[in-house]
PDB file of C-alpha atoms in Angstrom:
ATOM      1  CA  UNK A   3      86.377 -86.613  46.210  1.00 48.00           C
ATOM      2  CA  UNK A   4      85.336 -86.816  49.849  1.00 50.00           C
ATOM      3  CA  UNK A   5      87.829 -85.273  52.322  1.00 52.00           C
ATOM      4  CA  UNK A   6      88.638 -88.577  54.051  1.00 49.00           C
ATOM      5  CA  UNK A   7      89.466 -90.381  50.759  1.00 54.00           C
ATOM      6  CA  UNK A   8      91.600 -87.307  49.745  1.00 63.00           C
ATOM      7  CA  UNK A   9      93.677 -87.822  52.876  1.00 68.00           C
ATOM      8  CA  UNK A  10      94.054 -91.541  52.296  1.00 77.00           C
ATOM      9  CA  UNK A  11      95.355 -90.957  48.713  1.00 89.00           C
ATOM     10  CA  UNK A  12      97.498 -87.937  49.548  1.00 91.00           C
ATOM     11  CA  UNK A  13     100.717 -89.927  50.185  1.00 92.00           C
ATOM     12  CA  UNK A  14     100.379 -91.562  46.769  1.00 93.00           C
ATOM     13  CA  UNK A  15     100.101 -88.283  45.058  1.00 93.00           C
ATOM     14  CA  UNK A  16     103.161 -87.089  47.039  1.00 95.00           C
ATOM     15  CA  UNK A  17     105.014 -90.177  45.766  1.00 95.00           C
ATOM     16  CA  UNK A  18     104.064 -89.345  42.196  1.00 94.00           C
ATOM     17  CA  UNK A  19     105.092 -85.693  42.627  1.00 94.00           C
ATOM     18  CA  UNK A  20     108.566 -86.732  43.790  1.00 95.00           C
ATOM     19  CA  UNK A  21     108.922 -89.197  40.898  1.00 93.00           C
ATOM     20  CA  UNK A  22     107.631 -86.909  38.173  1.00 92.00           C
ATOM     21  CA  UNK A  23     108.330 -83.360  39.284  1.00 92.00           C
ATOM     22  CA  UNK A  24     111.632 -83.392  41.301  1.00 93.00           C
ATOM     23  CA  UNK A  25     115.290 -84.007  40.784  1.00 91.00           C
ATOM     24  CA  UNK A  26     118.492 -82.511  42.259  1.00 89.00           C
ATOM     25  CA  UNK A  27     118.133 -79.294  40.226  1.00 89.00           C
ATOM     26  CA  UNK A  28     114.286 -79.032  40.731  1.00 92.00           C
ATOM     27  CA  UNK A  29     113.454 -79.561  44.436  1.00 95.00           C
ATOM     28  CA  UNK A  30     110.151 -78.516  45.878  1.00 94.00           C
ATOM     29  CA  UNK A  31     109.598 -76.789  49.146  1.00 94.00           C
ATOM     30  CA  UNK A  32     106.833 -77.980  51.551  1.00 94.00           C
ATOM     31  CA  UNK A  33     104.897 -74.848  50.602  1.00 94.00           C
ATOM     32  CA  UNK A  34     105.055 -75.884  46.884  1.00 94.00           C
ATOM     33  CA  UNK A  35     104.152 -79.428  47.733  1.00 95.00           C
ATOM     34  CA  UNK A  36     101.061 -78.164  49.631  1.00 94.00           C
ATOM     35  CA  UNK A  37     100.017 -75.861  46.721  1.00 94.00           C
ATOM     36  CA  UNK A  38     100.489 -78.750  44.291  1.00 92.00           C
ATOM     37  CA  UNK A  39      98.307 -81.093  46.415  1.00 92.00           C
ATOM     38  CA  UNK A  40      95.743 -78.236  46.746  1.00 91.00           C
ATOM     39  CA  UNK A  41      95.623 -78.027  42.901  1.00 91.00           C
ATOM     40  CA  UNK A  42      94.555 -81.676  42.872  1.00 88.00           C
ATOM     41  CA  UNK A  43      91.794 -81.028  45.385  1.00 86.00           C
ATOM     42  CA  UNK A  44      93.736 -82.411  48.348  1.00 89.00           C
ATOM     43  CA  UNK A  45      94.161 -80.209  51.458  1.00 88.00           C
ATOM     44  CA  UNK A  46      97.382 -80.635  53.397  1.00 89.00           C
ATOM     45  CA  UNK A  47      99.252 -79.161  56.362  1.00 91.00           C
ATOM     46  CA  UNK A  48     102.982 -78.684  56.857  1.00 93.00           C
ATOM     47  CA  UNK A  49     103.169 -81.242  59.621  1.00 93.00           C
ATOM     48  CA  UNK A  50     101.358 -83.978  57.739  1.00 92.00           C
ATOM     49  CA  UNK A  51     103.481 -83.325  54.616  1.00 94.00           C
ATOM     50  CA  UNK A  52     106.644 -83.830  56.727  1.00 94.00           C
ATOM     51  CA  UNK A  53     105.161 -86.986  58.222  1.00 94.00           C
ATOM     52  CA  UNK A  54     104.281 -88.275  54.764  1.00 94.00           C
ATOM     53  CA  UNK A  55     107.824 -87.547  53.492  1.00 95.00           C
ATOM     54  CA  UNK A  56     109.243 -89.470  56.368  1.00 95.00           C
ATOM     55  CA  UNK A  57     106.932 -92.373  55.612  1.00 94.00           C
ATOM     56  CA  UNK A  58     108.043 -92.369  51.994  1.00 95.00           C
ATOM     57  CA  UNK A  59     111.692 -92.482  53.152  1.00 95.00           C
ATOM     58  CA  UNK A  60     110.946 -95.469  55.361  1.00 95.00           C
ATOM     59  CA  UNK A  61     109.293 -97.056  52.373  1.00 94.00           C
ATOM     60  CA  UNK A  62     112.632 -96.824  50.565  1.00 94.00           C
ATOM     61  CA  UNK A  63     112.410 -93.586  48.569  1.00 94.00           C
ATOM     62  CA  UNK A  64     115.721 -91.703  48.599  1.00 95.00           C
ATOM     63  CA  UNK A  65     114.199 -88.247  49.347  1.00 95.00           C
ATOM     64  CA  UNK A  66     116.733 -85.579  50.324  1.00 95.00           C
ATOM     65  CA  UNK A  67     116.308 -82.002  51.622  1.00 94.00           C
ATOM     66  CA  UNK A  68     118.470 -79.560  49.742  1.00 90.00           C
ATOM     67  CA  UNK A  69     119.505 -76.543  51.847  1.00 88.00           C
ATOM     68  CA  UNK A  70     121.247 -74.429  49.305  1.00 88.00           C
ATOM     69  CA  UNK A  71     119.454 -72.516  46.425  1.00 85.00           C
ATOM     70  CA  UNK A  72     117.262 -73.866  44.904  1.00 86.00           C
ATOM     71  CA  UNK A  73     116.173 -75.395  48.283  1.00 90.00           C
ATOM     72  CA  UNK A  74     113.591 -78.098  48.940  1.00 93.00           C
ATOM     73  CA  UNK A  75     112.940 -81.802  48.880  1.00 95.00           C
ATOM     74  CA  UNK A  76     113.700 -84.013  45.879  1.00 95.00           C
ATOM     75  CA  UNK A  77     114.049 -87.609  44.831  1.00 94.00           C
ATOM     76  CA  UNK A  78     117.885 -88.265  44.750  1.00 92.00           C
ATOM     77  CA  UNK A  79     117.980 -91.701  43.196  1.00 91.00           C
ATOM     78  CA  UNK A  80     115.731 -93.824  40.946  1.00 90.00           C
ATOM     79  CA  UNK A  81     115.513 -97.277  39.633  1.00 88.00           C
ATOM     80  CA  UNK A  82     117.217 -96.067  36.421  1.00 89.00           C
ATOM     81  CA  UNK A  83     119.668 -93.176  36.440  1.00 86.00           C
ATOM     82  CA  UNK A  84     119.679 -90.726  33.501  1.00 83.00           C
ATOM     83  CA  UNK A  85     122.809 -92.151  31.706  1.00 83.00           C
ATOM     84  CA  UNK A  86     121.162 -95.648  31.971  1.00 87.00           C
ATOM     85  CA  UNK A  87     117.948 -94.383  30.365  1.00 88.00           C
ATOM     86  CA  UNK A  88     119.870 -92.547  27.721  1.00 84.00           C
ATOM     87  CA  UNK A  89     121.585 -95.871  26.773  1.00 80.00           C
ATOM     88  CA  UNK A  90     118.143 -97.596  26.531  1.00 85.00           C
ATOM     89  CA  UNK A  91     116.619 -94.727  24.498  1.00 84.00           C
ATOM     90  CA  UNK A  92     119.576 -94.766  22.108  1.00 78.00           C
ATOM     91  CA  UNK A  93     119.190 -98.544  21.767  1.00 78.00           C
ATOM     92  CA  UNK A  94     115.500 -98.259  20.947  1.00 80.00           C
ATOM     93  CA  UNK A  95     116.183 -95.392  18.540  1.00 76.00           C
ATOM     94  CA  UNK A  96     118.895 -97.259  16.633  1.00 72.00           C
ATOM     95  CA  UNK A  97     116.981-100.545  16.371  1.00 72.00           C
ATOM     96  CA  UNK A  98     115.982-101.494  12.892  1.00 69.00           C
ATOM     97  CA  UNK A  99     113.564-104.197  13.957  1.00 68.00           C
ATOM     98  CA  UNK A 100     111.328-101.684  15.765  1.00 74.00           C
ATOM     99  CA  UNK A 101     108.908 -99.616  13.708  1.00 75.00           C
ATOM    100  CA  UNK A 102     108.814 -95.829  14.152  1.00 76.00           C
ATOM    101  CA  UNK A 103     105.497 -96.009  15.890  1.00 79.00           C
ATOM    102  CA  UNK A 104     106.518 -98.656  18.434  1.00 81.00           C
ATOM    103  CA  UNK A 105     109.917 -96.818  18.945  1.00 80.00           C
ATOM    104  CA  UNK A 106     108.028 -93.618  19.947  1.00 83.00           C
ATOM    105  CA  UNK A 107     105.811 -95.620  22.408  1.00 86.00           C
ATOM    106  CA  UNK A 108     108.815 -97.303  24.080  1.00 88.00           C
ATOM    107  CA  UNK A 109     110.710 -93.997  24.413  1.00 87.00           C
ATOM    108  CA  UNK A 110     107.667 -92.301  26.007  1.00 88.00           C
ATOM    109  CA  UNK A 111     107.594 -95.175  28.580  1.00 90.00           C
ATOM    110  CA  UNK A 112     111.299 -94.772  29.253  1.00 90.00           C
ATOM    111  CA  UNK A 113     110.902 -91.056  29.674  1.00 89.00           C
ATOM    112  CA  UNK A 114     108.228 -91.696  32.327  1.00 89.00           C
ATOM    113  CA  UNK A 115     110.957 -93.301  34.487  1.00 90.00           C
ATOM    114  CA  UNK A 116     112.729 -89.886  34.818  1.00 89.00           C
ATOM    115  CA  UNK A 117     111.506 -86.528  36.097  1.00 89.00           C
ATOM    116  CA  UNK A 118     109.756 -84.311  33.547  1.00 88.00           C
ATOM    117  CA  UNK A 119     112.903 -82.133  33.476  1.00 86.00           C
ATOM    118  CA  UNK A 120     115.315 -85.064  32.794  1.00 85.00           C
ATOM    119  CA  UNK A 121     112.941 -86.606  30.300  1.00 84.00           C
ATOM    120  CA  UNK A 122     113.423 -83.553  27.989  1.00 80.00           C
ATOM    121  CA  UNK A 123     117.066 -84.547  27.718  1.00 75.00           C
ATOM    122  CA  UNK A 124     116.043 -87.989  26.427  1.00 74.00           C
ATOM    123  CA  UNK A 125     113.867 -86.644  23.534  1.00 67.00           C
ATOM    124  CA  UNK A 126     116.277 -86.997  20.687  1.00 52.00           C
ATOM    125  CA  UNK A 127     113.970 -88.804  18.105  1.00 41.00           C
ATOM    126  CA  UNK A 128     115.042 -86.461  15.410  1.00 40.00           C
ATOM    127  CA  UNK A 129     118.459 -88.047  15.354  1.00 46.00           C
ATOM    128  CA  UNK A 130     116.973 -91.416  14.516  1.00 47.00           C
ATOM    129  CA  UNK A 131     113.662 -90.764  12.901  1.00 49.00           C
ATOM    130  CA  UNK A 132     115.001 -91.264   9.343  1.00 48.00           C
ATOM    131  CA  UNK A 133     116.850 -94.499  10.087  1.00 51.00           C
ATOM    132  CA  UNK A 134     116.035 -97.502   7.980  1.00 46.00           C
ATOM    133  CA  UNK A 135     113.500 -99.500   9.959  1.00 55.00           C
ATOM    134  CA  UNK A 136     111.258-102.505   9.627  1.00 58.00           C
ATOM    135  CA  UNK A 137     107.708-101.898   8.459  1.00 54.00           C
ATOM    136  CA  UNK A 138     106.550-105.069  10.019  1.00 57.00           C
ATOM    137  CA  UNK A 139     104.502-104.008  13.026  1.00 62.00           C
ATOM    138  CA  UNK A 140     104.159-107.666  14.155  1.00 73.00           C
ATOM    139  CA  UNK A 141     107.830-108.041  15.298  1.00 77.00           C
ATOM    140  CA  UNK A 142     106.973-106.951  18.840  1.00 74.00           C
ATOM    141  CA  UNK A 143     104.351-109.672  19.142  1.00 83.00           C
ATOM    142  CA  UNK A 144     106.446-112.289  17.387  1.00 87.00           C
ATOM    143  CA  UNK A 145     109.104-111.820  20.057  1.00 85.00           C
ATOM    144  CA  UNK A 146     106.400-112.162  22.741  1.00 85.00           C
ATOM    145  CA  UNK A 147     105.176-115.397  21.226  1.00 90.00           C
ATOM    146  CA  UNK A 148     108.719-116.793  20.918  1.00 91.00           C
ATOM    147  CA  UNK A 149     109.416-115.963  24.584  1.00 89.00           C
ATOM    148  CA  UNK A 150     106.257-117.820  25.657  1.00 91.00           C
ATOM    149  CA  UNK A 151     107.311-120.884  23.699  1.00 93.00           C
ATOM    150  CA  UNK A 152     110.731-120.794  25.268  1.00 91.00           C
ATOM    151  CA  UNK A 153     109.202-120.539  28.769  1.00 91.00           C
ATOM    152  CA  UNK A 154     106.706-123.281  28.068  1.00 93.00           C
ATOM    153  CA  UNK A 155     109.330-125.554  26.416  1.00 94.00           C
ATOM    154  CA  UNK A 156     107.232-125.908  23.219  1.00 95.00           C
ATOM    155  CA  UNK A 157     107.830-126.050  19.564  1.00 95.00           C
ATOM    156  CA  UNK A 158     106.597-123.348  17.180  1.00 96.00           C
ATOM    157  CA  UNK A 159     105.438-123.157  13.579  1.00 95.00           C
ATOM    158  CA  UNK A 160     105.381-120.202  11.269  1.00 95.00           C
ATOM    159  CA  UNK A 161     105.575-118.961   7.680  1.00 94.00           C
ATOM    160  CA  UNK A 162     108.931-117.556   6.618  1.00 91.00           C
ATOM    161  CA  UNK A 163     108.807-114.641   4.239  1.00 88.00           C
ATOM    162  CA  UNK A 164     110.997-112.984   1.572  1.00 82.00           C
ATOM    163  CA  UNK A 165     110.872-109.378   0.304  1.00 76.00           C
ATOM    164  CA  UNK A 166     109.470-108.790  -3.212  1.00 72.00           C
ATOM    165  CA  UNK A 167     110.432-105.896  -5.454  1.00 64.00           C
ATOM    166  CA  UNK A 168     107.117-104.296  -4.526  1.00 66.00           C
ATOM    167  CA  UNK A 169     108.537-104.083  -0.897  1.00 63.00           C
ATOM    168  CA  UNK A 170     106.064-106.536   0.402  1.00 74.00           C
ATOM    169  CA  UNK A 171     106.662-109.711   2.521  1.00 79.00           C
ATOM    170  CA  UNK A 172     105.680-112.873   0.653  1.00 86.00           C
ATOM    171  CA  UNK A 173     105.747-116.282   2.331  1.00 90.00           C
ATOM    172  CA  UNK A 174     108.383-118.657   0.927  1.00 87.00           C
ATOM    173  CA  UNK A 175     107.510-122.025  -0.592  1.00 88.00           C
ATOM    174  CA  UNK A 176     103.900-121.100  -1.293  1.00 86.00           C
ATOM    175  CA  UNK A 177     103.206-120.527   2.355  1.00 88.00           C
ATOM    176  CA  UNK A 178     104.658-123.817   3.747  1.00 91.00           C
ATOM    177  CA  UNK A 179     104.779-123.767   7.520  1.00 94.00           C
ATOM    178  CA  UNK A 180     108.137-124.436   9.236  1.00 93.00           C
ATOM    179  CA  UNK A 181     108.047-126.399  12.362  1.00 95.00           C
ATOM    180  CA  UNK A 182     111.100-125.906  14.707  1.00 95.00           C
ATOM    181  CA  UNK A 183     112.221-125.956  18.325  1.00 95.00           C
ATOM    182  CA  UNK A 184     113.165-122.455  19.391  1.00 94.00           C
ATOM    183  CA  UNK A 185     116.273-122.110  21.722  1.00 90.00           C
ATOM    184  CA  UNK A 186     117.039-118.519  21.802  1.00 86.00           C
ATOM    185  CA  UNK A 187     116.774-114.962  20.489  1.00 84.00           C
ATOM    186  CA  UNK A 188     119.967-113.223  19.327  1.00 82.00           C
ATOM    187  CA  UNK A 189     120.492-109.540  18.634  1.00 76.00           C
ATOM    188  CA  UNK A 190     123.041-109.003  15.836  1.00 72.00           C
ATOM    189  CA  UNK A 191     123.468-106.325  13.163  1.00 65.00           C
ATOM    190  CA  UNK A 192     120.562-104.432  14.586  1.00 65.00           C
ATOM    191  CA  UNK A 193     118.244-107.346  13.922  1.00 72.00           C
ATOM    192  CA  UNK A 194     116.617-110.067  16.044  1.00 79.00           C
ATOM    193  CA  UNK A 195     117.312-113.653  14.962  1.00 84.00           C
ATOM    194  CA  UNK A 196     115.600-116.783  16.241  1.00 89.00           C
ATOM    195  CA  UNK A 197     117.918-119.710  16.941  1.00 89.00           C
ATOM    196  CA  UNK A 198     116.262-123.086  16.400  1.00 91.00           C
ATOM    197  CA  UNK A 199     116.814-126.725  16.181  1.00 90.00           C
ATOM    198  CA  UNK A 200     115.321-128.384  13.024  1.00 90.00           C
ATOM    199  CA  UNK A 201     114.537-131.976  13.859  1.00 88.00           C
ATOM    200  CA  UNK A 202     114.082-132.914  10.225  1.00 88.00           C
ATOM    201  CA  UNK A 203     117.609-132.133   9.184  1.00 85.00           C
ATOM    202  CA  UNK A 204     119.173-132.414  12.696  1.00 85.00           C
ATOM    203  CA  UNK A 205     120.939-128.989  12.640  1.00 83.00           C
ATOM    204  CA  UNK A 206     120.789-125.504  14.031  1.00 83.00           C
ATOM    205  CA  UNK A 207     118.964-122.868  11.860  1.00 86.00           C
ATOM    206  CA  UNK A 208     118.587-119.220  12.228  1.00 85.00           C
ATOM    207  CA  UNK A 209     115.547-117.062  11.102  1.00 89.00           C
ATOM    208  CA  UNK A 210     115.185-113.212  10.982  1.00 84.00           C
ATOM    209  CA  UNK A 211     112.352-112.437  13.333  1.00 87.00           C
ATOM    210  CA  UNK A 212     110.856-109.665  11.236  1.00 83.00           C
ATOM    211  CA  UNK A 213     110.296-112.157   8.396  1.00 86.00           C
ATOM    212  CA  UNK A 214     108.229-114.525  10.580  1.00 91.00           C
ATOM    213  CA  UNK A 215     104.442-114.494  10.120  1.00 90.00           C
ATOM    214  CA  UNK A 216     101.536-116.520  11.485  1.00 91.00           C
ATOM    215  CA  UNK A 217     103.586-117.834  14.502  1.00 93.00           C
ATOM    216  CA  UNK A 218     101.829-120.598  16.478  1.00 94.00           C
ATOM    217  CA  UNK A 219     102.830-122.375  19.581  1.00 95.00           C
ATOM    218  CA  UNK A 220     102.487-126.109  19.131  1.00 95.00           C
ATOM    219  CA  UNK A 221     101.762-128.882  21.564  1.00 94.00           C
ATOM    220  CA  UNK A 222     105.061-130.773  20.946  1.00 94.00           C
ATOM    221  CA  UNK A 223     107.910-130.373  23.391  1.00 95.00           C
ATOM    222  CA  UNK A 224     111.022-128.818  22.093  1.00 94.00           C
ATOM    223  CA  UNK A 225     113.681-131.147  20.616  1.00 92.00           C
ATOM    224  CA  UNK A 226     117.509-130.760  20.593  1.00 88.00           C
ATOM    225  CA  UNK A 227     118.007-130.176  24.248  1.00 87.00           C
ATOM    226  CA  UNK A 228     121.063-132.461  24.298  1.00 83.00           C
ATOM    227  CA  UNK A 229     122.570-130.465  21.454  1.00 78.00           C
ATOM    228  CA  UNK A 230     122.069-127.063  23.153  1.00 79.00           C
ATOM    229  CA  UNK A 231     123.309-128.049  26.648  1.00 76.00           C
ATOM    230  CA  UNK A 232     126.861-127.450  25.489  1.00 68.00           C
ATOM    231  CA  UNK A 233     126.016-125.024  22.656  1.00 65.00           C
ATOM    232  CA  UNK A 234     127.356-121.448  22.960  1.00 63.00           C
ATOM    233  CA  UNK A 235     124.864-119.203  21.180  1.00 62.00           C
ATOM    234  CA  UNK A 236     127.328-116.256  21.784  1.00 61.00           C
ATOM    235  CA  UNK A 237     130.002-118.139  19.869  1.00 60.00           C
ATOM    236  CA  UNK A 238     127.511-118.799  17.071  1.00 58.00           C
ATOM    237  CA  UNK A 239     126.951-115.102  16.526  1.00 58.00           C
ATOM    238  CA  UNK A 240     130.705-114.460  16.308  1.00 55.00           C
ATOM    239  CA  UNK A 241     131.344-117.053  13.584  1.00 54.00           C
ATOM    240  CA  UNK A 242     128.140-116.611  11.685  1.00 57.00           C
ATOM    241  CA  UNK A 243     128.072-113.547   9.365  1.00 54.00           C
ATOM    242  CA  UNK A 244     124.790-111.831   8.826  1.00 49.00           C
ATOM    243  CA  UNK A 245     123.347-114.886  10.608  1.00 49.00           C
ATOM    244  CA  UNK A 246     123.518-116.842   7.353  1.00 54.00           C
ATOM    245  CA  UNK A 247     124.296-120.513   8.025  1.00 58.00           C
ATOM    246  CA  UNK A 248     127.090-122.516   6.421  1.00 63.00           C
ATOM    247  CA  UNK A 249     129.456-125.360   6.917  1.00 77.00           C
ATOM    248  CA  UNK A 250     131.584-124.684  10.105  1.00 81.00           C
ATOM    249  CA  UNK A 251     135.343-124.771   9.342  1.00 87.00           C
ATOM    250  CA  UNK A 252     138.492-123.712  11.285  1.00 91.00           C
ATOM    251  CA  UNK A 253     140.492-121.366   9.096  1.00 92.00           C
ATOM    252  CA  UNK A 254     143.832-119.636   9.498  1.00 94.00           C
ATOM    253  CA  UNK A 255     143.762-115.923   8.870  1.00 93.00           C
ATOM    254  CA  UNK A 256     146.839-113.745   8.333  1.00 94.00           C
ATOM    255  CA  UNK A 257     146.450-110.029   8.675  1.00 91.00           C
ATOM    256  CA  UNK A 258     148.276-106.707   9.216  1.00 91.00           C
ATOM    257  CA  UNK A 259     148.659-105.730  12.878  1.00 90.00           C
ATOM    258  CA  UNK A 260     146.277-102.788  12.386  1.00 87.00           C
ATOM    259  CA  UNK A 261     143.484-105.369  12.088  1.00 89.00           C
ATOM    260  CA  UNK A 262     144.036-106.989  15.501  1.00 89.00           C
ATOM    261  CA  UNK A 263     141.175-105.009  17.003  1.00 84.00           C
ATOM    262  CA  UNK A 264     138.817-105.804  14.146  1.00 84.00           C
ATOM    263  CA  UNK A 265     139.347-109.623  14.648  1.00 85.00           C
ATOM    264  CA  UNK A 266     139.097-109.401  18.460  1.00 84.00           C
ATOM    265  CA  UNK A 267     135.867-107.464  18.154  1.00 72.00           C
ATOM    266  CA  UNK A 268     134.514-110.107  15.678  1.00 79.00           C
ATOM    267  CA  UNK A 269     135.700-113.346  17.263  1.00 82.00           C
ATOM    268  CA  UNK A 270     136.276-112.457  20.930  1.00 77.00           C
ATOM    269  CA  UNK A 271     139.254-111.918  23.064  1.00 75.00           C
ATOM    270  CA  UNK A 272     140.009-115.527  23.532  1.00 81.00           C
ATOM    271  CA  UNK A 273     141.429-116.173  20.163  1.00 84.00           C
ATOM    272  CA  UNK A 274     145.123-116.952  19.914  1.00 89.00           C
ATOM    273  CA  UNK A 275     147.202-114.322  18.170  1.00 88.00           C
ATOM    274  CA  UNK A 276     150.642-115.279  16.770  1.00 90.00           C
ATOM    275  CA  UNK A 277     153.163-112.992  15.176  1.00 89.00           C
ATOM    276  CA  UNK A 278     154.068-113.917  11.595  1.00 91.00           C
ATOM    277  CA  UNK A 279     156.538-111.031  11.179  1.00 91.00           C
ATOM    278  CA  UNK A 280     156.893-107.598  12.677  1.00 89.00           C
ATOM    279  CA  UNK A 281     153.927-106.184  10.733  1.00 90.00           C
ATOM    280  CA  UNK A 282     151.651-109.209  10.464  1.00 91.00           C
ATOM    281  CA  UNK A 283     149.939-111.789  12.691  1.00 90.00           C
ATOM    282  CA  UNK A 284     147.994-114.976  12.283  1.00 92.00           C
ATOM    283  CA  UNK A 285     145.166-116.700  14.119  1.00 92.00           C
ATOM    284  CA  UNK A 286     142.849-119.695  13.909  1.00 93.00           C
ATOM    285  CA  UNK A 287     139.052-119.101  14.113  1.00 89.00           C
ATOM    286  CA  UNK A 288     135.962-121.077  13.492  1.00 87.00           C
ATOM    287  CA  UNK A 289     133.508-119.656  10.938  1.00 86.00           C
ATOM    288  CA  UNK A 290     130.402-120.679   9.024  1.00 83.00           C
ATOM    289  CA  UNK A 291     131.507-120.520   5.323  1.00 86.00           C
ATOM    290  CA  UNK A 292     129.129-118.375   3.339  1.00 85.00           C
ATOM    291  CA  UNK A 293     129.073-115.504   0.819  1.00 86.00           C
ATOM    292  CA  UNK A 294     128.443-113.152   3.739  1.00 84.00           C
ATOM    293  CA  UNK A 295     131.688-114.314   5.371  1.00 88.00           C
ATOM    294  CA  UNK A 296     133.572-113.814   2.087  1.00 91.00           C
ATOM    295  CA  UNK A 297     132.077-110.339   1.743  1.00 89.00           C
ATOM    296  CA  UNK A 298     133.342-109.478   5.227  1.00 89.00           C
ATOM    297  CA  UNK A 299     136.861-110.729   4.392  1.00 91.00           C
ATOM    298  CA  UNK A 300     136.726-108.666   1.120  1.00 92.00           C
ATOM    299  CA  UNK A 301     135.852-105.539   3.146  1.00 90.00           C
ATOM    300  CA  UNK A 302     139.148-105.778   4.974  1.00 92.00           C
ATOM    301  CA  UNK A 303     140.985-105.442   1.691  1.00 91.00           C
ATOM    302  CA  UNK A 304     144.426-106.812   1.015  1.00 92.00           C
ATOM    303  CA  UNK A 305     145.515-106.547   4.591  1.00 92.00           C
ATOM    304  CA  UNK A 306     143.594-109.799   5.452  1.00 93.00           C
ATOM    305  CA  UNK A 307     144.341-113.193   3.849  1.00 94.00           C
ATOM    306  CA  UNK A 308     142.739-116.619   4.211  1.00 94.00           C
ATOM    307  CA  UNK A 309     145.935-118.697   4.648  1.00 94.00           C
ATOM    308  CA  UNK A 310     144.270-122.090   4.890  1.00 92.00           C
ATOM    309  CA  UNK A 311     142.606-124.477   4.269  1.00 94.00           C
ATOM    310  CA  UNK A 312     142.960-124.516   0.413  1.00 95.00           C
ATOM    311  CA  UNK A 313     139.356-125.512  -0.020  1.00 95.00           C
ATOM    312  CA  UNK A 314     138.187-122.259   1.606  1.00 94.00           C
ATOM    313  CA  UNK A 315     140.827-120.252  -0.325  1.00 94.00           C
ATOM    314  CA  UNK A 316     139.495-121.672  -3.591  1.00 95.00           C
ATOM    315  CA  UNK A 317     135.927-120.934  -2.689  1.00 94.00           C
ATOM    316  CA  UNK A 318     136.942-117.361  -1.723  1.00 94.00           C
ATOM    317  CA  UNK A 319     138.728-117.001  -5.122  1.00 94.00           C
ATOM    318  CA  UNK A 320     135.534-118.185  -6.947  1.00 94.00           C
ATOM    319  CA  UNK A 321     133.514-115.636  -4.977  1.00 92.00           C
ATOM    320  CA  UNK A 322     135.866-112.814  -6.044  1.00 93.00           C
ATOM    321  CA  UNK A 323     135.940-113.909  -9.711  1.00 93.00           C
ATOM    322  CA  UNK A 324     132.111-114.082  -9.870  1.00 91.00           C
ATOM    323  CA  UNK A 325     131.911-110.626  -8.334  1.00 91.00           C
ATOM    324  CA  UNK A 326     134.486-109.185 -10.747  1.00 90.00           C
ATOM    325  CA  UNK A 327     132.701-110.720 -13.810  1.00 90.00           C
ATOM    326  CA  UNK A 328     129.996-108.093 -13.261  1.00 88.00           C
ATOM    327  CA  UNK A 329     132.527-105.385 -14.000  1.00 87.00           C
ATOM    328  CA  UNK A 330     134.113-106.675 -17.212  1.00 77.00           C
TER     329      UNK A 330
END
């Protein structure tokens, strides 16, 4: 490169050096910065490097000069601190809806936001490499298409699939296309779910995003706005188990005191807790009645009881009897 061009681009390379090569434990002296620039074919003098560092500080970069050993200049703060990046990396690694290949790509991008030294602390793929993950590479692009429809206030259509015993996704109902109004994406149980309004039946429906195929943004404007103006999607996730729909019912649960935390985590801190006796409490919660909800209640064992209404108690009893019939 010509010398003049080298000098114009020098400050950009210095910025990259601070972003990629320095942190509090790995500062660089002016001599080391000059040597690094020289290795890139850029000549530099001490005074101009000092001037460039001051320019980068004025630009907003938090560059400090460490006096004690190891001494030198380093970038003291970044857009994302290391603990924040670690949380994001862990979230990507634990996500079942992201394929292994896409997970590795995203983690490499997150690592680039730290210094080369800090990024080594983020490389923990081995802990999550064998997790159960989706094999549908299109999830990433499905989410992008849904976000576009939400932004443009448009309906979408798609094929909804089911898994076969051959571990392949097969469109339901002979490939029939579902036309719905998308209103949100919900992250629950390590999966993404699409929350929609189905105009044909006039109700909210949920779809697992990694089972969507052939998504298309339609010309029609979304329907159901009046319904969602006062609709709490967060509340929906607390009362819907496994994101399986069902008739919404208010039930009374009675449980041992040791399960207070379980119910608060599930239904939120706003539910009313009443003492039944010194060792038990009761509460009213709204749930969508489904086999998945009954399975959750069963997982709590004898310490949790559906006290009312009788209709739900009877349905739960039928669920248990059918399950037990497999073990006679």
